[in-house]
JSON list of C-alpha atoms in Angstrom, two decimals:
[
{"chain": "A", "resi": 1, "resn": "UNK", "atom": "CA", "xyz": [-65.43, -49.00, 100.50]},
{"chain": "A", "resi": 2, "resn": "UNK", "atom": "CA", "xyz": [-62.86, -50.52, 103.11]},
{"chain": "A", "resi": 3, "resn": "UNK", "atom": "CA", "xyz": [-60.15, -48.01, 101.90]},
{"chain": "A", "resi": 4, "resn": "UNK", "atom": "CA", "xyz": [-60.51, -44.28, 101.63]},
{"chain": "A", "resi": 5, "resn": "UNK", "atom": "CA", "xyz": [-57.97, -41.10, 101.38]},
{"chain": "A", "resi": 6, "resn": "UNK", "atom": "CA", "xyz": [-59.00, -37.81, 102.68]},
{"chain": "A", "resi": 7, "resn": "UNK", "atom": "CA", "xyz": [-58.76, -35.27, 99.86]},
{"chain": "A", "resi": 8, "resn": "UNK", "atom": "CA", "xyz": [-56.32, -32.03, 100.01]},
{"chain": "A", "resi": 9, "resn": "UNK", "atom": "CA", "xyz": [-57.87, -28.82, 98.93]},
{"chain": "A", "resi": 10, "resn": "UNK", "atom": "CA", "xyz": [-55.91, -25.83, 97.78]},
{"chain": "A", "resi": 11, "resn": "UNK", "atom": "CA", "xyz": [-57.57, -22.77, 96.36]},
{"chain": "A", "resi": 12, "resn": "UNK", "atom": "CA", "xyz": [-55.30, -20.14, 94.14]},
{"chain": "A", "resi": 13, "resn": "UNK", "atom": "CA", "xyz": [-56.41, -16.99, 92.77]},
{"chain": "A", "resi": 14, "resn": "UNK", "atom": "CA", "xyz": [-54.47, -15.38, 89.95]},
{"chain": "A", "resi": 15, "resn": "UNK", "atom": "CA", "xyz": [-53.39, -12.29, 90.00]},
{"chain": "A", "resi": 16, "resn": "UNK", "atom": "CA", "xyz": [-53.82, -11.42, 93.79]},
{"chain": "A", "resi": 17, "resn": "UNK", "atom": "CA", "xyz": [-55.92, -8.44, 95.02]},
{"chain": "A", "resi": 18, "resn": "UNK", "atom": "CA", "xyz": [-59.57, -7.93, 95.08]},
{"chain": "A", "resi": 19, "resn": "UNK", "atom": "CA", "xyz": [-60.14, -8.06, 91.56]},
{"chain": "A", "resi": 20, "resn": "UNK", "atom": "CA", "xyz": [-58.76, -11.61, 90.80]},
{"chain": "A", "resi": 21, "resn": "UNK", "atom": "CA", "xyz": [-59.46, -12.93, 87.24]},
{"chain": "A", "resi": 22, "resn": "UNK", "atom": "CA", "xyz": [-59.51, -16.55, 87.70]},
{"chain": "A", "resi": 23, "resn": "UNK", "atom": "CA", "xyz": [-59.65, -19.07, 90.75]},
{"chain": "A", "resi": 24, "resn": "UNK", "atom": "CA", "xyz": [-58.62, -22.39, 90.97]},
{"chain": "A", "resi": 25, "resn": "UNK", "atom": "CA", "xyz": [-59.56, -25.19, 93.21]},
{"chain": "A", "resi": 26, "resn": "UNK", "atom": "CA", "xyz": [-57.34, -28.14, 93.48]},
{"chain": "A", "resi": 27, "resn": "UNK", "atom": "CA", "xyz": [-58.34, -31.33, 95.08]},
{"chain": "A", "resi": 28, "resn": "UNK", "atom": "CA", "xyz": [-55.79, -34.01, 95.50]},
{"chain": "A", "resi": 29, "resn": "UNK", "atom": "CA", "xyz": [-55.18, -37.64, 97.16]},
{"chain": "A", "resi": 30, "resn": "UNK", "atom": "CA", "xyz": [-58.64, -38.76, 97.64]},
{"chain": "A", "resi": 31, "resn": "UNK", "atom": "CA", "xyz": [-59.91, -42.26, 97.32]},
{"chain": "A", "resi": 32, "resn": "UNK", "atom": "CA", "xyz": [-62.49, -43.57, 95.95]},
{"chain": "A", "resi": 33, "resn": "UNK", "atom": "CA", "xyz": [-62.60, -41.37, 92.93]},
{"chain": "A", "resi": 34, "resn": "UNK", "atom": "CA", "xyz": [-66.33, -39.97, 93.36]},
{"chain": "A", "resi": 35, "resn": "UNK", "atom": "CA", "xyz": [-65.99, -36.27, 94.71]},
{"chain": "A", "resi": 36, "resn": "UNK", "atom": "CA", "xyz": [-68.28, -33.07, 94.59]},
{"chain": "A", "resi": 37, "resn": "UNK", "atom": "CA", "xyz": [-66.69, -29.85, 94.17]},
{"chain": "A", "resi": 38, "resn": "UNK", "atom": "CA", "xyz": [-68.73, -26.41, 94.60]},
{"chain": "A", "resi": 39, "resn": "UNK", "atom": "CA", "xyz": [-68.10, -22.89, 94.32]},
{"chain": "A", "resi": 40, "resn": "UNK", "atom": "CA", "xyz": [-70.08, -20.66, 96.87]},
{"chain": "A", "resi": 41, "resn": "UNK", "atom": "CA", "xyz": [-70.59, -17.02, 96.82]},
{"chain": "A", "resi": 42, "resn": "UNK", "atom": "CA", "xyz": [-71.14, -15.67, 100.29]},
{"chain": "A", "resi": 43, "resn": "UNK", "atom": "CA", "xyz": [-72.34, -19.05, 101.15]},
{"chain": "A", "resi": 44, "resn": "UNK", "atom": "CA", "xyz": [-74.78, -19.66, 97.80]},
{"chain": "A", "resi": 45, "resn": "UNK", "atom": "CA", "xyz": [-73.77, -21.91, 95.19]},
{"chain": "A", "resi": 46, "resn": "UNK", "atom": "CA", "xyz": [-72.35, -20.17, 92.11]},
{"chain": "A", "resi": 47, "resn": "UNK", "atom": "CA", "xyz": [-74.10, -21.59, 88.77]},
{"chain": "A", "resi": 48, "resn": "UNK", "atom": "CA", "xyz": [-72.15, -21.00, 85.60]},
{"chain": "A", "resi": 49, "resn": "UNK", "atom": "CA", "xyz": [-68.40, -19.50, 84.90]},
{"chain": "A", "resi": 50, "resn": "UNK", "atom": "CA", "xyz": [-67.22, -22.65, 85.97]},
{"chain": "A", "resi": 51, "resn": "UNK", "atom": "CA", "xyz": [-64.70, -25.20, 84.36]},
{"chain": "A", "resi": 52, "resn": "UNK", "atom": "CA", "xyz": [-64.20, -28.52, 85.78]},
{"chain": "A", "resi": 53, "resn": "UNK", "atom": "CA", "xyz": [-60.90, -30.46, 85.00]},
{"chain": "A", "resi": 54, "resn": "UNK", "atom": "CA", "xyz": [-60.65, -34.00, 84.25]},
{"chain": "A", "resi": 55, "resn": "UNK", "atom": "CA", "xyz": [-60.07, -36.65, 86.99]},
{"chain": "A", "resi": 56, "resn": "UNK", "atom": "CA", "xyz": [-56.71, -37.90, 87.18]},
{"chain": "A", "resi": 57, "resn": "UNK", "atom": "CA", "xyz": [-55.41, -40.91, 88.76]},
{"chain": "A", "resi": 58, "resn": "UNK", "atom": "CA", "xyz": [-52.11, -40.43, 90.47]},
{"chain": "A", "resi": 59, "resn": "UNK", "atom": "CA", "xyz": [-49.40, -43.28, 90.75]},
{"chain": "A", "resi": 60, "resn": "UNK", "atom": "CA", "xyz": [-50.24, -44.21, 94.29]},
{"chain": "A", "resi": 61, "resn": "UNK", "atom": "CA", "xyz": [-54.06, -44.97, 93.11]},
{"chain": "A", "resi": 62, "resn": "UNK", "atom": "CA", "xyz": [-55.60, -41.87, 94.72]},
{"chain": "A", "resi": 63, "resn": "UNK", "atom": "CA", "xyz": [-57.26, -39.30, 92.27]},
{"chain": "A", "resi": 64, "resn": "UNK", "atom": "CA", "xyz": [-56.81, -35.54, 91.85]},
{"chain": "A", "resi": 65, "resn": "UNK", "atom": "CA", "xyz": [-59.10, -32.95, 90.01]},
{"chain": "A", "resi": 66, "resn": "UNK", "atom": "CA", "xyz": [-59.53, -29.33, 89.90]},
{"chain": "A", "resi": 67, "resn": "UNK", "atom": "CA", "xyz": [-62.43, -26.55, 89.43]},
{"chain": "A", "resi": 68, "resn": "UNK", "atom": "CA", "xyz": [-61.67, -22.97, 87.66]},
{"chain": "A", "resi": 69, "resn": "UNK", "atom": "CA", "xyz": [-64.01, -20.13, 88.58]},
{"chain": "A", "resi": 70, "resn": "UNK", "atom": "CA", "xyz": [-64.00, -17.05, 86.03]},
{"chain": "A", "resi": 71, "resn": "UNK", "atom": "CA", "xyz": [-65.61, -14.17, 88.18]},
{"chain": "A", "resi": 72, "resn": "UNK", "atom": "CA", "xyz": [-67.46, -11.13, 86.56]},
{"chain": "A", "resi": 73, "resn": "UNK", "atom": "CA", "xyz": [-68.73, -7.96, 87.58]},
{"chain": "A", "resi": 74, "resn": "UNK", "atom": "CA", "xyz": [-71.47, -9.41, 89.34]},
{"chain": "A", "resi": 75, "resn": "UNK", "atom": "CA", "xyz": [-68.75, -11.12, 91.90]},
{"chain": "A", "resi": 76, "resn": "UNK", "atom": "CA", "xyz": [-67.51, -8.18, 92.91]},
{"chain": "A", "resi": 77, "resn": "UNK", "atom": "CA", "xyz": [-66.92, -7.65, 96.71]},
{"chain": "A", "resi": 78, "resn": "UNK", "atom": "CA", "xyz": [-67.97, -11.07, 97.39]},
{"chain": "A", "resi": 79, "resn": "UNK", "atom": "CA", "xyz": [-66.18, -13.99, 99.39]},
{"chain": "A", "resi": 80, "resn": "UNK", "atom": "CA", "xyz": [-65.50, -16.95, 97.42]},
{"chain": "A", "resi": 81, "resn": "UNK", "atom": "CA", "xyz": [-65.56, -20.69, 98.90]},
{"chain": "A", "resi": 82, "resn": "UNK", "atom": "CA", "xyz": [-64.65, -24.06, 97.28]},
{"chain": "A", "resi": 83, "resn": "UNK", "atom": "CA", "xyz": [-66.17, -26.76, 98.77]},
{"chain": "A", "resi": 84, "resn": "UNK", "atom": "CA", "xyz": [-65.47, -30.44, 98.38]},
{"chain": "A", "resi": 85, "resn": "UNK", "atom": "CA", "xyz": [-67.75, -33.13, 99.61]},
{"chain": "A", "resi": 86, "resn": "UNK", "atom": "CA", "xyz": [-66.17, -36.93, 99.81]},
{"chain": "A", "resi": 87, "resn": "UNK", "atom": "CA", "xyz": [-67.30, -40.04, 101.71]},
{"chain": "A", "resi": 88, "resn": "UNK", "atom": "CA", "xyz": [-63.91, -40.07, 103.46]},
{"chain": "A", "resi": 89, "resn": "UNK", "atom": "CA", "xyz": [-64.97, -36.65, 105.03]},
{"chain": "A", "resi": 90, "resn": "UNK", "atom": "CA", "xyz": [-67.28, -36.18, 107.85]},
{"chain": "A", "resi": 91, "resn": "UNK", "atom": "CA", "xyz": [-68.01, -32.72, 106.74]},
{"chain": "A", "resi": 92, "resn": "UNK", "atom": "CA", "xyz": [-67.55, -31.16, 103.75]},
{"chain": "A", "resi": 93, "resn": "UNK", "atom": "CA", "xyz": [-63.98, -29.56, 103.09]},
{"chain": "A", "resi": 94, "resn": "UNK", "atom": "CA", "xyz": [-63.96, -25.63, 102.73]},
{"chain": "A", "resi": 95, "resn": "UNK", "atom": "CA", "xyz": [-61.42, -22.98, 101.95]},
{"chain": "A", "resi": 96, "resn": "UNK", "atom": "CA", "xyz": [-62.16, -19.34, 101.38]},
{"chain": "A", "resi": 97, "resn": "UNK", "atom": "CA", "xyz": [-60.28, -16.91, 99.55]},
{"chain": "A", "resi": 98, "resn": "UNK", "atom": "CA", "xyz": [-57.18, -15.81, 101.02]},
{"chain": "A", "resi": 99, "resn": "UNK", "atom": "CA", "xyz": [-55.96, -14.10, 97.89]},
{"chain": "A", "resi": 100, "resn": "UNK", "atom": "CA", "xyz": [-52.68, -12.41, 98.88]},
{"chain": "A", "resi": 101, "resn": "UNK", "atom": "CA", "xyz": [-51.43, -15.25, 101.24]},
{"chain": "A", "resi": 102, "resn": "UNK", "atom": "CA", "xyz": [-52.41, -17.89, 98.34]},
{"chain": "A", "resi": 103, "resn": "UNK", "atom": "CA", "xyz": [-50.70, -15.92, 95.66]},
{"chain": "A", "resi": 104, "resn": "UNK", "atom": "CA", "xyz": [-47.60, -15.88, 97.46]},
{"chain": "A", "resi": 105, "resn": "UNK", "atom": "CA", "xyz": [-47.57, -19.44, 98.43]},
{"chain": "A", "resi": 106, "resn": "UNK", "atom": "CA", "xyz": [-48.20, -20.32, 94.64]},
{"chain": "A", "resi": 107, "resn": "UNK", "atom": "CA", "xyz": [-45.33, -17.99, 93.42]},
{"chain": "A", "resi": 108, "resn": "UNK", "atom": "CA", "xyz": [-43.04, -19.72, 96.06]},
{"chain": "A", "resi": 109, "resn": "UNK", "atom": "CA", "xyz": [-44.10, -23.30, 94.89]},
{"chain": "A", "resi": 110, "resn": "UNK", "atom": "CA", "xyz": [-43.61, -22.39, 91.11]},
{"chain": "A", "resi": 111, "resn": "UNK", "atom": "CA", "xyz": [-39.99, -21.08, 91.86]},
{"chain": "A", "resi": 112, "resn": "UNK", "atom": "CA", "xyz": [-38.68, -24.40, 93.22]}
]
């Protein structure tokens, strides 16, 4: 397509700390709608224990979606990365868990 919009990636974990119960990857503001969201554990794809949210069209015509990961004891002491692939990107967009920082950011945003 002639028109594309780069996705924005936000990764949140709840609660913060080393033993979080859920990690959410929010992908916002992309166009066209085709996007791939993948979770990686120490650089390797994670299979299962994932929930993909619906694709939503924003008022400005771009799209948003999300992916939720529920870790178990097999995922202890691992680095987690949310990876997004979209045609507007030259290379995949990645965010690795920065649990304490992102939890504080999410808490601040929710207070507004």
